[in-house]
Structures are given as structure tokens and as C-alpha cells.
Short mmCIF file of C-alpha atoms in Angstrom, two decimals:
data_model
loop_
_atom_site.label_atom_id
_atom_site.label_comp_id
_atom_site.label_asym_id
_atom_site.label_seq_id
_atom_site.Cartn_x
_atom_site.Cartn_y
_atom_site.Cartn_z
CA UNK A 228 100.54 92.46 139.48
CA UNK A 229 98.50 91.22 136.17
CA UNK A 230 99.80 88.12 136.23
CA UNK A 231 98.68 87.20 139.62
CA UNK A 232 95.55 86.07 137.67
CA UNK A 233 97.35 82.72 136.86
CA UNK A 234 99.46 82.66 139.83
CA UNK A 235 98.28 83.85 143.06
CA UNK A 236 96.21 81.87 145.86
CA UNK A 237 94.67 78.73 146.65
CA UNK A 238 92.67 78.30 143.34
CA UNK A 239 95.64 79.10 141.14
CA UNK A 240 97.67 75.90 142.36
CA UNK A 241 96.49 74.07 138.87
CA UNK A 242 97.89 77.11 136.90
CA UNK A 243 101.37 76.92 139.14
CA UNK A 244 101.86 73.23 138.19
CA UNK A 245 101.61 74.06 134.50
CA UNK A 246 104.22 76.57 135.00
CA UNK A 247 106.44 73.98 136.99
CA UNK A 248 105.78 71.39 134.32
CA UNK A 249 107.99 73.62 132.13
CA UNK A 250 110.64 74.22 134.80
CA UNK A 251 109.84 77.31 136.32
CA UNK A 252 110.79 77.62 139.99
CA UNK A 253 108.71 79.32 142.76
CA UNK A 254 110.78 82.23 142.79
CA UNK A 255 110.47 82.83 139.09
CA UNK A 256 106.62 82.60 139.26
CA UNK A 257 106.63 85.12 142.12
CA UNK A 258 108.51 87.68 139.94
CA UNK A 259 106.59 89.80 137.34
CA UNK A 260 105.93 87.54 134.10
CA UNK A 261 107.50 89.59 131.04
CA UNK A 262 106.23 88.15 127.67
CA UNK A 263 108.70 88.60 124.75
CA UNK A 264 106.94 88.28 121.51
CA UNK A 265 109.65 87.58 118.75
CA UNK A 266 109.28 86.69 115.05
CA UNK A 267 112.65 84.82 114.84
CA UNK A 268 112.50 82.37 111.80
CA UNK A 269 114.63 80.78 109.10
CA UNK A 270 113.15 82.36 105.96
CA UNK A 271 113.74 86.11 106.76
CA UNK A 272 117.27 87.65 106.91
CA UNK A 273 116.16 90.16 108.95
CA UNK A 274 114.83 87.62 111.55
CA UNK A 275 117.28 85.09 111.25
CA UNK A 276 119.38 86.03 114.55
CA UNK A 277 116.50 87.35 116.57
CA UNK A 278 117.36 84.22 118.44
CA UNK A 279 120.29 86.05 119.96
CA UNK A 280 118.02 89.38 120.29
CA UNK A 281 115.70 87.45 122.47
CA UNK A 282 118.44 85.92 124.82
CA UNK A 283 119.79 89.24 125.44
CA UNK A 284 116.55 90.75 126.27
CA UNK A 285 115.85 87.70 128.58
CA UNK A 286 119.45 88.30 130.23
CA UNK A 287 118.13 92.27 130.70
CA UNK A 288 114.66 90.98 132.25
CA UNK A 289 116.45 88.75 134.86
CA UNK A 290 119.22 91.48 135.84
CA UNK A 291 116.21 93.66 136.59
CA UNK A 292 114.25 91.12 138.44
CA UNK A 293 111.81 89.69 136.13
CA UNK A 294 110.89 86.44 134.56
CA UNK A 295 111.02 86.59 130.70
CA UNK A 296 108.81 84.19 128.82
CA UNK A 297 109.17 84.03 125.21
CA UNK A 298 106.73 83.25 122.19
CA UNK A 299 106.85 83.77 118.55
CA UNK A 300 104.58 85.54 115.82
CA UNK A 301 104.51 84.90 111.87
CA UNK A 302 106.46 86.85 109.59
CA UNK A 303 106.77 87.43 105.47
CA UNK A 304 109.83 88.34 103.92
CA UNK A 305 108.57 90.87 101.44
CA UNK A 306 111.63 90.14 99.01
CA UNK A 307 110.93 86.40 98.71
CA UNK A 308 107.39 87.24 98.52
CA UNK A 309 107.70 89.46 95.59
CA UNK A 310 106.36 89.12 92.41
CA UNK A 311 104.10 85.94 92.65
CA UNK A 312 101.09 84.96 95.01
CA UNK A 313 103.03 85.37 98.25
CA UNK A 314 102.72 88.91 97.98
CA UNK A 315 99.24 89.07 98.50
CA UNK A 316 99.83 88.02 101.97
CA UNK A 317 102.35 90.56 103.14
CA UNK A 318 100.33 93.45 103.98
CA UNK A 319 97.54 91.08 105.35
CA UNK A 320 99.97 89.52 107.64
CA UNK A 321 100.18 92.56 109.68
CA UNK A 322 96.88 91.83 111.10
CA UNK A 323 97.55 88.57 111.99
CA UNK A 324 100.81 89.35 113.93
CA UNK A 325 98.56 92.27 116.01
CA UNK A 326 95.91 89.58 116.58
CA UNK A 327 98.60 86.90 117.75
CA UNK A 328 100.21 89.11 120.19
CA UNK A 329 96.92 90.27 121.40
CA UNK A 330 95.87 86.83 122.06
CA UNK A 331 98.97 85.79 123.87
CA UNK A 332 99.10 88.71 125.86
CA UNK A 333 95.10 88.30 126.98
CA UNK A 334 95.12 84.77 127.41
CA UNK A 335 98.23 84.52 129.26
CA UNK A 336 98.29 87.98 131.68
CA UNK A 337 101.94 89.13 131.41
CA UNK A 338 102.82 91.81 133.45
CA UNK A 339 104.55 93.61 130.73
CA UNK A 340 106.23 92.76 127.22
CA UNK A 341 109.15 93.32 125.02
CA UNK A 342 108.40 93.00 121.37
CA UNK A 343 111.19 91.64 119.17
CA UNK A 344 110.41 92.28 115.34
CA UNK A 345 112.46 93.51 112.73
CA UNK A 346 110.95 93.46 109.20
CA UNK A 347 108.12 95.14 107.35
CA UNK A 348 104.79 94.03 108.61
CA UNK A 349 105.95 92.67 111.66
CA UNK A 350 107.26 95.97 113.47
CA UNK A 351 103.63 97.84 112.73
CA UNK A 352 101.85 94.35 113.56
CA UNK A 353 103.55 94.37 116.98
CA UNK A 354 103.02 97.90 117.52
CA UNK A 355 99.36 97.68 117.04
CA UNK A 356 99.07 94.90 119.43
CA UNK A 357 101.21 96.84 121.93
CA UNK A 358 98.82 99.45 121.97
CA UNK A 359 95.66 97.44 122.12
CA UNK A 360 97.07 95.65 125.10
CA UNK A 361 98.41 98.76 126.85
CA UNK A 362 100.55 96.84 129.29
CA UNK A 363 104.01 98.32 129.97
CA UNK A 364 105.73 97.48 126.64
CA UNK A 365 108.44 98.52 124.42
CA UNK A 366 110.16 97.19 121.03
CA UNK A 367 113.73 96.48 120.48
CA UNK A 368 114.33 95.29 116.40
CA UNK A 369 117.14 93.08 115.17
CA UNK A 370 118.67 95.90 113.43
CA UNK A 371 119.53 96.76 109.77
CA UNK A 372 121.92 94.74 107.50
CA UNK A 373 125.11 96.24 106.37
CA UNK A 374 125.49 97.18 102.53
CA UNK A 375 127.44 94.87 100.33
CA UNK A 376 130.20 96.19 97.99
CA UNK A 377 130.26 95.39 94.04
CA UNK A 378 132.84 96.93 91.58
CA UNK A 379 133.86 99.55 94.18
CA UNK A 380 130.22 100.80 95.07
CA UNK A 381 127.76 100.06 98.03
CA UNK A 382 124.96 97.67 96.91
CA UNK A 383 122.02 96.28 98.34
CA UNK A 384 118.63 94.37 97.63
CA UNK A 385 117.28 96.97 95.01
CA UNK A 386 120.53 96.97 93.21
CA UNK A 387 119.76 93.34 92.31
CA UNK A 388 116.13 93.93 91.49
CA UNK A 389 117.11 97.01 88.99
CA UNK A 390 120.13 94.39 87.91
CA UNK A 391 117.44 92.42 86.26
CA UNK A 392 116.24 95.51 84.26
CA UNK A 393 119.92 96.17 83.21
CA UNK A 394 120.49 92.88 82.04
CA UNK A 395 117.47 92.92 79.69
CA UNK A 396 118.84 96.76 78.55
CA UNK A 397 122.08 94.99 78.15
CA UNK A 398 123.96 97.19 80.47
CA UNK A 399 124.91 94.41 82.56
CA UNK A 400 125.72 90.68 81.76
CA UNK A 401 124.40 87.76 83.31
CA UNK A 402 127.74 86.96 84.99
CA UNK A 403 127.97 90.37 86.70
CA UNK A 404 124.27 89.95 87.84
CA UNK A 405 125.41 86.80 89.49
CA UNK A 406 128.21 88.25 91.30
CA UNK A 407 126.09 91.16 92.32
CA UNK A 408 123.55 88.75 93.57
CA UNK A 409 126.57 87.02 95.76
CA UNK A 410 127.63 90.39 97.06
CA UNK A 411 124.15 92.30 97.75
CA UNK A 412 122.92 91.40 101.09
CA UNK A 413 126.20 90.15 103.01
CA UNK A 414 124.46 88.98 106.43
CA UNK A 415 121.67 89.32 108.71
CA UNK A 416 119.56 92.20 109.42
CA UNK A 417 116.64 94.03 107.63
CA UNK A 418 117.58 95.24 104.18
CA UNK A 419 120.13 97.83 104.00
CA UNK A 420 118.70 101.21 103.10
CA UNK A 421 115.43 103.55 104.31
CA UNK A 422 113.20 100.85 102.99
CA UNK A 423 110.22 100.03 104.95
CA UNK A 424 111.65 98.00 107.76
CA UNK A 425 114.21 100.51 108.84
CA UNK A 426 111.85 103.15 108.40
CA UNK A 427 109.39 101.64 110.84
CA UNK A 428 112.08 100.76 113.19
CA UNK A 429 113.18 104.55 112.99
CA UNK A 430 109.76 105.68 113.70
CA UNK A 431 109.19 103.44 116.65
CA UNK A 432 112.17 105.24 118.14
CA UNK A 433 110.86 108.65 117.21
CA UNK A 434 107.27 107.85 118.58
CA UNK A 435 109.27 106.87 121.72
CA UNK A 436 108.34 103.25 121.99
CA UNK A 437 111.95 102.21 121.39
CA UNK A 438 115.17 102.74 123.08
CA UNK A 439 117.27 105.32 121.38
CA UNK A 440 119.58 103.43 118.49
CA UNK A 441 116.63 100.81 117.86
CA UNK A 442 116.47 102.20 114.49
CA UNK A 443 120.17 102.55 113.15
CA UNK A 444 122.56 100.27 115.24
CA UNK A 445 123.51 97.61 112.75
CA UNK A 446 122.30 93.73 113.32
CA UNK A 447 125.87 92.60 113.47
CA UNK A 448 127.35 95.01 116.08
CA UNK A 449 127.76 94.26 119.71
CA UNK A 450 125.90 97.42 120.72
CA UNK A 451 122.73 95.55 119.07
CA UNK A 452 123.04 92.93 121.96
CA UNK A 453 123.70 95.76 124.48
CA UNK A 454 120.54 97.50 123.50
CA UNK A 455 118.33 94.45 123.83
CA UNK A 456 120.05 93.83 127.27
CA UNK A 457 118.97 97.49 128.06
CA UNK A 458 115.56 97.07 126.74
CA UNK A 459 114.99 94.00 128.92
CA UNK A 460 115.77 96.26 131.87
CA UNK A 461 114.22 99.14 130.58
CA UNK A 462 110.64 97.35 130.58
CA UNK A 463 111.01 96.30 134.33
CA UNK A 464 111.42 100.03 134.96
CA UNK A 465 108.24 100.78 133.01
CA UNK A 466 106.53 98.01 134.95
CA UNK A 467 107.48 99.64 138.35
CA UNK A 468 106.45 102.90 137.18
CA UNK A 469 103.58 101.97 135.61
CA UNK A 470 104.10 103.85 132.10
CA UNK A 471 102.12 102.44 129.13
CA UNK A 472 102.40 102.38 125.72
CA UNK A 473 99.30 104.76 125.19
CA UNK A 474 100.95 107.05 127.89
CA UNK A 475 103.72 107.60 125.45
CA UNK A 476 101.87 107.07 121.98
CA UNK A 477 100.00 110.45 122.11
CA UNK A 478 99.01 112.68 119.10
CA UNK A 479 102.10 114.82 119.81
CA UNK A 480 104.33 111.78 119.94
CA UNK A 481 102.82 110.54 116.33
CA UNK A 482 103.51 114.27 115.02
CA UNK A 483 106.88 113.80 116.12
CA UNK A 484 107.34 110.68 114.46
CA UNK A 485 105.84 112.04 111.18
CA UNK A 486 108.35 114.76 111.51
CA UNK A 487 111.13 112.65 111.50
CA UNK A 488 109.31 110.53 108.47
CA UNK A 489 109.75 113.50 106.47
CA UNK A 490 113.42 114.29 107.60
CA UNK A 491 114.44 110.93 106.68
CA UNK A 492 112.70 110.44 103.42
CA UNK A 493 111.25 107.16 104.60
CA UNK A 494 109.12 104.44 102.98
CA UNK A 495 105.74 105.38 101.44
CA UNK A 496 104.45 102.49 103.49
CA UNK A 497 104.62 104.68 106.44
CA UNK A 498 101.56 106.03 105.27
CA UNK A 499 99.97 102.92 105.46
CA UNK A 500 101.22 101.96 109.03
CA UNK A 501 101.35 105.20 110.90
CA UNK A 502 97.95 105.75 110.86
CA UNK A 503 96.87 102.06 111.53
CA UNK A 504 98.87 102.44 114.62
CA UNK A 505 97.62 105.63 115.78
CA UNK A 506 94.18 104.06 115.43
CA UNK A 507 94.77 101.48 117.63
CA UNK A 508 96.10 103.99 120.05
CA UNK A 509 92.80 106.26 119.88
CA UNK A 510 94.75 108.90 117.96
CA UNK A 511 93.19 110.09 114.56
CA UNK A 512 95.70 110.84 111.73
CA UNK A 513 94.14 111.93 108.44
CA UNK A 514 95.71 111.26 105.41
CA UNK A 515 96.27 115.26 104.65
CA UNK A 516 98.30 115.41 107.74
CA UNK A 517 101.33 113.90 106.08
CA UNK A 518 101.13 117.07 103.57
CA UNK A 519 100.80 119.46 106.38
CA UNK A 520 104.03 117.92 108.48
CA UNK A 521 105.75 117.81 105.05
CA UNK A 522 105.42 121.41 104.23
CA UNK A 523 107.11 122.43 107.10
CA UNK A 524 109.93 119.65 108.02
CA UNK A 525 112.79 119.80 105.64
CA UNK A 526 114.65 116.48 104.11
CA UNK A 527 117.76 116.31 105.67
CA UNK A 528 118.78 112.98 105.02
CA UNK A 529 119.86 111.31 101.75
CA UNK A 530 119.56 107.70 102.33
CA UNK A 531 119.69 104.73 99.97
CA UNK A 532 117.30 104.05 98.02
CA UNK A 533 116.87 107.99 96.89
CA UNK A 534 120.33 108.99 98.20
CA UNK A 535 123.55 107.50 98.62
CA UNK A 536 123.97 107.26 102.54
CA UNK A 537 123.64 104.10 104.29
CA UNK A 538 121.84 103.10 107.70
CA UNK A 539 125.33 102.51 109.35
CA UNK A 540 126.52 105.87 108.20
CA UNK A 541 123.24 107.72 109.72
CA UNK A 542 124.29 105.61 112.75
CA UNK A 543 127.81 106.96 112.86
CA UNK A 544 126.20 110.17 112.44
CA UNK A 545 124.18 109.99 115.72
CA UNK A 546 120.91 108.15 114.63
CA UNK A 547 117.41 109.19 114.93
CA UNK A 548 118.19 110.97 118.24
CA UNK A 549 120.65 113.44 116.59
CA UNK A 550 117.93 113.94 113.58
CA UNK A 551 115.45 114.98 116.08
CA UNK A 552 117.82 117.31 117.87
CA UNK A 553 118.45 118.85 114.59
CA UNK A 554 114.69 119.27 114.04
CA UNK A 555 114.49 121.40 117.29
CA UNK A 556 115.67 123.73 114.96
CA UNK A 557 112.82 124.02 112.77
CA UNK A 558 110.12 127.04 113.22
CA UNK A 559 107.71 123.90 114.71
CA UNK A 560 110.54 122.04 116.16
CA UNK A 561 109.20 118.81 118.00
CA UNK A 562 106.90 118.18 121.30
CA UNK A 563 109.85 117.60 123.73
CA UNK A 564 107.54 116.88 126.68
CA UNK A 565 106.21 113.67 125.56
CA UNK A 566 107.20 110.59 127.43
CA UNK A 567 109.48 107.86 126.15
CA UNK A 568 110.22 104.26 126.99
CA UNK A 569 113.64 105.40 128.64
CA UNK A 570 111.24 106.72 131.33
CA UNK A 571 112.49 110.29 130.74
CA UNK A 572 111.04 112.99 128.32
CA UNK A 573 112.13 113.09 124.58
CA UNK A 574 113.35 116.81 125.85
CA UNK A 575 115.50 114.93 128.10
CA UNK A 576 116.72 112.23 126.17
CA UNK A 577 117.92 114.59 123.26
CA UNK A 578 120.22 116.48 125.66
CA UNK A 579 122.30 113.57 124.94
CA UNK A 580 122.18 113.46 121.22
CA UNK A 581 124.48 115.39 118.81
CA UNK A 582 124.79 115.65 115.23
CA UNK A 583 128.39 113.91 114.36
CA UNK A 584 127.97 114.52 110.54
CA UNK A 585 126.56 117.17 109.18
CA UNK A 586 126.41 116.11 105.47
CA UNK A 587 124.72 112.69 106.36
CA UNK A 588 122.25 114.68 108.69
CA UNK A 589 122.29 118.41 107.18
CA UNK A 590 121.11 121.42 109.07
CA UNK A 591 117.60 122.21 108.67
CA UNK A 592 118.44 125.62 106.93
CA UNK A 593 120.88 123.42 104.40
CA UNK A 594 118.25 120.47 103.54
CA UNK A 595 118.35 118.12 100.56
CA UNK A 596 114.51 119.29 99.94
CA UNK A 597 112.56 122.22 101.56
CA UNK A 598 109.76 119.73 101.97
CA UNK A 599 109.86 116.29 103.61
CA UNK A 600 110.54 113.03 102.03
CA UNK A 601 106.50 112.17 101.34
CA UNK A 602 103.71 113.95 99.33
CA UNK A 603 100.05 112.92 99.23
CA UNK A 604 98.52 113.79 95.76
CA UNK A 605 94.75 114.34 95.25
CA UNK A 606 92.98 115.03 92.13
CA UNK A 607 90.17 113.26 89.95
CA UNK A 608 92.25 110.18 89.86
CA UNK A 609 92.55 110.04 93.44
CA UNK A 610 89.80 111.92 95.25
CA UNK A 611 90.97 110.19 98.63
CA UNK A 612 94.69 110.56 97.99
CA UNK A 613 97.85 108.69 96.62
CA UNK A 614 101.07 108.70 97.97
CA UNK A 615 104.66 109.51 96.45
CA UNK A 616 108.15 109.21 97.91
CA UNK A 617 108.89 112.76 96.24
CA UNK A 618 112.65 112.69 97.84
CA UNK A 619 113.27 109.89 95.51
CA UNK A 620 111.93 111.43 92.54
CA UNK A 621 114.68 113.13 90.00
CA UNK A 622 113.63 116.93 89.64
CA UNK A 623 112.57 116.34 85.97
CA UNK A 624 109.97 114.12 86.89
CA UNK A 625 108.35 116.23 89.46
CA UNK A 626 105.88 117.26 86.92
CA UNK A 627 105.13 114.63 84.16
CA UNK A 628 102.17 114.63 81.57
CA UNK A 629 101.95 111.57 79.20
CA UNK A 630 99.81 108.87 77.93
CA UNK A 631 98.40 105.98 79.84
CA UNK A 632 99.66 102.46 79.35
CA UNK A 633 97.05 100.57 81.36
CA UNK A 634 97.42 97.07 82.81
CA UNK A 635 95.18 95.33 85.18
CA UNK A 636 98.06 93.08 86.60
CA UNK A 637 101.50 93.75 87.97
CA UNK A 638 102.65 90.70 85.78
CA UNK A 639 101.22 92.08 82.77
CA UNK A 640 102.94 95.49 83.55
CA UNK A 641 106.47 93.90 84.07
CA UNK A 642 106.47 91.72 81.07
CA UNK A 643 105.58 94.93 79.01
CA UNK A 644 108.64 96.92 80.55
CA UNK A 645 111.15 94.09 80.00
CA UNK A 646 109.90 93.28 76.66
CA UNK A 647 110.93 97.22 75.99
CA UNK A 648 107.09 98.32 75.22
CA UNK A 649 107.19 101.20 77.59
CA UNK A 650 108.61 104.10 75.86
CA UNK A 651 109.90 107.58 77.32
CA UNK A 652 107.05 109.78 78.37
CA UNK A 653 104.71 107.08 79.15
CA UNK A 654 102.94 106.73 82.34
CA UNK A 655 102.36 102.96 83.32
CA UNK A 656 98.99 102.39 85.31
CA UNK A 657 98.93 98.77 87.23
CA UNK A 658 95.44 98.67 88.56
CA UNK A 659 93.28 95.86 90.92
CA UNK A 660 96.20 95.76 93.33
CA UNK A 661 94.49 97.67 96.23
CA UNK A 662 93.81 96.45 99.74
CA UNK A 663 90.55 94.53 97.99
CA UNK A 664 91.52 94.17 94.65
CA UNK A 665 94.89 92.65 94.99
CA UNK A 666 94.23 91.25 97.60
CA UNK A 667 96.24 92.64 99.93
CA UNK A 668 97.79 95.81 98.42
CA UNK A 669 100.77 94.03 96.87
CA UNK A 670 104.10 95.75 96.49
CA UNK A 671 105.54 96.66 92.90
CA UNK A 672 109.25 96.41 93.46
CA UNK A 673 109.74 94.42 90.38
CA UNK A 674 108.27 96.80 87.82
CA UNK A 675 109.43 99.90 89.43
CA UNK A 676 113.39 98.54 89.84
CA UNK A 677 112.91 97.30 86.18
CA UNK A 678 111.95 101.15 84.98
CA UNK A 679 114.95 101.91 86.85
CA UNK A 680 117.12 99.50 85.56
CA UNK A 681 115.96 100.13 81.85
CA UNK A 682 117.22 103.42 82.05
CA UNK A 683 113.55 105.09 82.17
CA UNK A 684 113.74 106.32 85.61
CA UNK A 685 113.82 109.88 84.42
CA UNK A 686 111.12 109.73 81.50
CA UNK A 687 108.29 107.26 82.83
CA UNK A 688 105.91 107.51 85.48
CA UNK A 689 103.94 104.52 87.23
CA UNK A 690 100.62 105.30 89.13
CA UNK A 691 99.00 102.16 91.17
CA UNK A 692 96.46 101.41 93.56
CA UNK A 693 98.90 98.88 95.01
CA UNK A 694 101.74 100.07 96.91
CA UNK A 695 105.58 100.00 96.59
CA UNK A 696 108.50 98.81 98.54
CA UNK A 697 110.50 100.93 100.40
CA UNK A 698 113.30 100.64 98.16
CA UNK A 699 111.29 102.34 95.37
CA UNK A 700 112.63 105.29 93.31
CA UNK A 701 111.28 107.43 90.69
CA UNK A 702 108.10 108.95 89.97
CA UNK A 703 105.87 106.10 91.45
CA UNK A 704 102.58 107.06 92.93
CA UNK A 705 101.06 104.64 94.98
CA UNK A 706 97.87 103.87 97.41
CA UNK A 707 95.61 105.70 94.46
CA UNK A 708 92.30 105.74 96.57
CA UNK A 709 89.30 104.84 96.06
CA UNK A 710 91.07 101.78 94.40
CA UNK A 711 90.17 99.93 91.28
CA UNK A 712 88.05 97.24 92.65
CA UNK A 713 85.72 99.67 94.53
CA UNK A 714 84.98 101.30 91.34
CA UNK A 715 87.48 104.14 91.90
CA UNK A 716 88.64 106.61 88.69
CA UNK A 717 91.85 104.53 88.07
CA UNK A 718 89.50 101.42 87.29
CA UNK A 719 87.95 103.77 84.57
CA UNK A 720 91.08 104.80 82.72
CA UNK A 721 91.91 103.69 79.18
CA UNK A 722 94.97 103.17 76.83
CA UNK A 723 96.40 106.62 75.86
CA UNK A 724 94.38 108.62 78.42
CA UNK A 725 96.61 111.97 79.25
CA UNK A 726 97.65 111.60 82.87
CA UNK A 727 99.05 114.59 84.77
CA UNK A 728 101.57 113.71 87.78
CA UNK A 729 102.34 116.80 89.39
CA UNK A 730 104.09 116.35 92.52
CA UNK A 731 105.07 119.74 92.96
CA UNK A 732 101.57 120.90 93.11
CA UNK A 733 100.36 117.54 95.10
CA UNK A 734 98.01 116.78 91.74
CA UNK A 735 97.28 113.62 90.13
CA UNK A 736 94.78 114.19 87.34
CA UNK A 737 93.22 112.69 84.02
CA UNK A 738 92.52 115.00 81.44
CA UNK A 739 88.97 113.49 80.78
CA UNK A 740 85.68 115.68 81.60
CA UNK A 741 83.39 114.54 84.35
CA UNK A 742 80.62 113.67 81.61
CA UNK A 743 83.15 110.99 80.04
CA UNK A 744 83.91 109.56 83.23
CA UNK A 745 80.32 109.19 84.23
CA UNK A 746 79.54 107.35 81.00
CA UNK A 747 82.49 105.31 81.60
CA UNK A 748 81.29 104.02 85.26
CA UNK A 749 78.10 102.96 83.67
CA UNK A 750 79.74 100.20 81.79
CA UNK A 751 82.13 99.18 84.71
CA UNK A 752 81.58 95.91 86.35
CA UNK A 753 83.71 94.85 89.71
CA UNK A 754 85.87 92.39 88.72
CA UNK A 755 85.66 88.67 90.21
CA UNK A 756 87.60 87.92 93.68
CA UNK A 757 91.33 86.71 92.49
CA UNK A 758 91.40 84.60 95.69
CA UNK A 759 87.99 82.95 96.85
CA UNK A 760 89.08 80.81 100.07
CA UNK A 761 91.19 81.27 102.91
CA UNK A 762 92.68 84.09 104.70
CA UNK A 763 93.28 86.54 102.28
CA UNK A 764 89.69 85.99 100.86
CA UNK A 765 88.55 86.81 104.38
CA UNK A 766 90.69 89.95 104.26
CA UNK A 767 89.45 91.27 100.86
CA UNK A 768 85.87 91.28 102.24
CA UNK A 769 87.02 93.03 105.65
CA UNK A 770 89.86 95.36 104.82
CA UNK A 771 89.42 99.45 104.06
CA UNK A 772 90.98 101.76 102.05
CA UNK A 773 94.60 102.34 101.61
CA UNK A 774 93.76 106.04 102.56
CA UNK A 775 92.86 104.99 106.18
CA UNK A 776 95.89 102.67 106.70
CA UNK A 777 94.18 99.55 105.29
CA UNK A 778 92.82 98.72 108.82
CA UNK A 779 90.30 95.72 109.06
CA UNK A 780 86.44 97.03 109.60
#
């Protein structure tokens, strides 16, 4: 056993003494030591209940003959961090989470691990660490929040963000917004909808590194506790069978996960996280691969925020496993021979799967959209690519031409939107918000929600070198690369320049000739760093492009 390095033989008597100082018995020390990396805290609603999930995992490990040993990592609530300096730390936290789990796994040589995250950067951070360590491991998340109810309709966190714009537009009163605020988030779990956290938890299941149900079983369901116990038992099987994460997370498994990404209409943040996770597994996933997969995988689930269905409804319809079962009917199908943490192949798992509601999970020959949920755009504004959640874009905005309204910060853009300065037809440009320029590539949920709330969702586009919440809808194009802080073309835009956002043809273009662009580039100067000390200052110096997953170099 790997843990023999700290518990076996005469020379390890001091190590055993330290275990005994914590109350471990000889019998517990002799068993396989199973690390449980969790992110329980009292600041993230998706994590407030993870202590209960951890206890269930521990029970499963003990039932299967192992000794569970839990330790915690950090986490950032993107909703609470939104629209202030805290958002600069959100994406950057992914690397700290990955590093901290790696450190604990190397300093204390566990025989296997269970990872218990739930929210945005914690899931990919833990997956990155899992693949670095490459010891038998699996992930079990805390599960999605239920939707709230307000004035006879389903609501969620994004409803509140959009409510701010509605109050400004005088289509909602402050009193109604207060009542919505009370109703939108009814309890624990990752925010309700196919936002980033739930996207990543579903893709963990599709990748084969989470048990069936990991992405969709509600946080408050007893089935979530049972799943956690099953995860504890499953990791012991992985240990005995010597099945490791890199045996599961192959190139074919990543292609399966990307297919599910397109079918579900997942968050644009998956385009940052999936390549970063693949990089840790030694698998190359160029950005253009997303378009290749999108062209052959239809969008068959219309989930919040782009549609009306909730994660709970997706779960009732058969969940991610049923989605994958339906994707077997596409021309290219899925790679069924890949291994999963069940100890069985994907094909064997899918024999048990069945679509229970053909409106929530549509047949592939009757999809919501013929192409997948995400598109990568290229052009003279984004030579290295830009990303849009095309499944959440109104039909009339799939091709939009308009004048640039240029802002060098999210705060300036938000003020202009709420003040009524943005008019139908405009293209809002928010720059110097990339991985280096942000720093930390902050999300733009407040301005995108304000655009929707102000009634401009079908007449205004937004482009940025920053990124979006999974809750963003509308013609919002992010991850524009190269970013402005690197002197990318977005840095050279001026107020009134004509911008073409052509999602149908995967094009992001500015009607400026090359000579004019070259002339503007001569006078461009890189901006002074926004933060000059501490972690994100170091992060800004080391981080790579959003087009390659914003990994640290």
C-alpha cells in the first residue's frame, strides 16, 4: 500500500505514534488510508452541507474496509464574490485548490482519495489534483439546489441579478425584488440551473470520474447521501482493482464529456476548465475541438438559464446517464469502451439508463438546436478564439452588427447599462478583464443580467476578454483571445467601431482594415497592473491565455 511509507515497519513507529495521538487504533492504521478532500465551509451555499456528505463518504469507506481521513480546502462563492474585487480571486482559486489537494496527497501518502466539492472552481481544481496525483480516486459533489418559486414561476439566483435591471427599468418594484430575494435560493446546493458548478458536476459524471447521478441528484435528497456512501465503497473497489484516474480520463473520455457538454448546453466556463483538466491528464484539447464536437452533437436539453427546465427535472428524466444513452443514437455516438469509477465501462453503465421524459431529454432527431450548446468564434477581434453559449442566444441575435460601446472595466459598463446609456443595436465591449488584465478573468454576470433585466437581451450584444457566469444568457461573447492586457485586437477598439458578432458562422469581426489596426497598435501601451502584491499579482504574471484554459505556466 502507498500508505506503508508512513505506517509500516520499525522505522515508522514515530509516524504511528502521531496517528495514535489522534485516536486511530492499530486496526485503523493497518487498513488502507483513504483521503477525503472536501470544501465544507459556512460561506458557500453549495458547500454548507458538505459536512453531511463527508460523513456519508466516511461511512461508505468504513463499510468497505478502509480508514477515512478528511481534510479541507478553500472555496469561493462566485455569487458573493461577484461585482467587486473578490471576483478577481475566483478563477485564480482553482490553482490553489489543485495545489492544496496535491500537497496533502503527497505529504500524507493516501492509498486512495474521494473528493467532495460542489461549486465553480472547486470541482475543476479537485479534478486537476486528482489527475496529478493519479492514485485511485473519484468525486462526489454536494448536488444542485432546488429552484425557488415566486409569483407562480420557478426562480433562481440569476432571477435576482436580472431583477436589479428590472427595477431600474421600472418593470419591477423594489418590494417585489425583496420578495424575490427571499424566494430565489430556497436552500443548500449549487445554484439551480445549468450554471458552471452543475455543468462541471455533470461533466465529471460524463468523464467517468463521478458515479451515475453525481451531476443531478438534488442536494437535499436522501439519494445524495446514499450516493456519497456508494462513493466511499466505490473508491475501495478502485483501490483493490488498481484503477486510477488517468486510466479513466483518456482522450476518448474527454470527447464523451464534450459531447455531453454540447447536449446539455453547459456553461462557457467549461471551455476553460475541461482543457485545464485534460492538460493534467496529458491529453491535448485544442479550443477548435469544441466546434468540431458541437457540429455533430445536437442540443437536446433546454435547461435554466437558456431554457425552462431545472436540474431536478433533468434528474427525474434520467439524468446525465440518460442523456448519454440518447447520444448513442447520433452518427458518431460515444466511446462506450472507456472505463468509469463504477469499475465498469461506459457501455455497461448505459445499459441501465433510460430517458424518462422525452421533452426534457429530447431525441437526437428532434433537438432544441441542431448544433451543440457552445460555439467558438474566430476573426480579427479574436485570432485565438472567443466563446459563446449559443443555446442561450435569441434567434434574432445569432448575427448582430452594431457600434462598439467601449469600457475598460466591468464597473464602468454596469453603470452605463443601469443609467440607460446603452441603446438597442449597441455592442458593449468590456476589456482588460482577461486572466492577466483582470486579473483573474472576472465573470460579467452583473452587466449581462442588467442587459436582460433592462429589456435589451434581444437587441444588444456584449463581448469581453473576461468570462461569464454559467447563468449568463444572450449574445454574450467571452474569453476573447489574445486579451487586451496582452495587446490583443480588443485593446485597439474605439467607441463607435462597427463590430460583427456572427455566431451562425463562428465569426467575431471588427470592420477596421489591417493598416488602421497596425497604426493603433503603435500607440498602445500595456496598462499598469491593477493589483501589485499578493497571490493574484503572482497569478497574473504566471497565467496563460484563456484560449488554452488559463493554466499557470
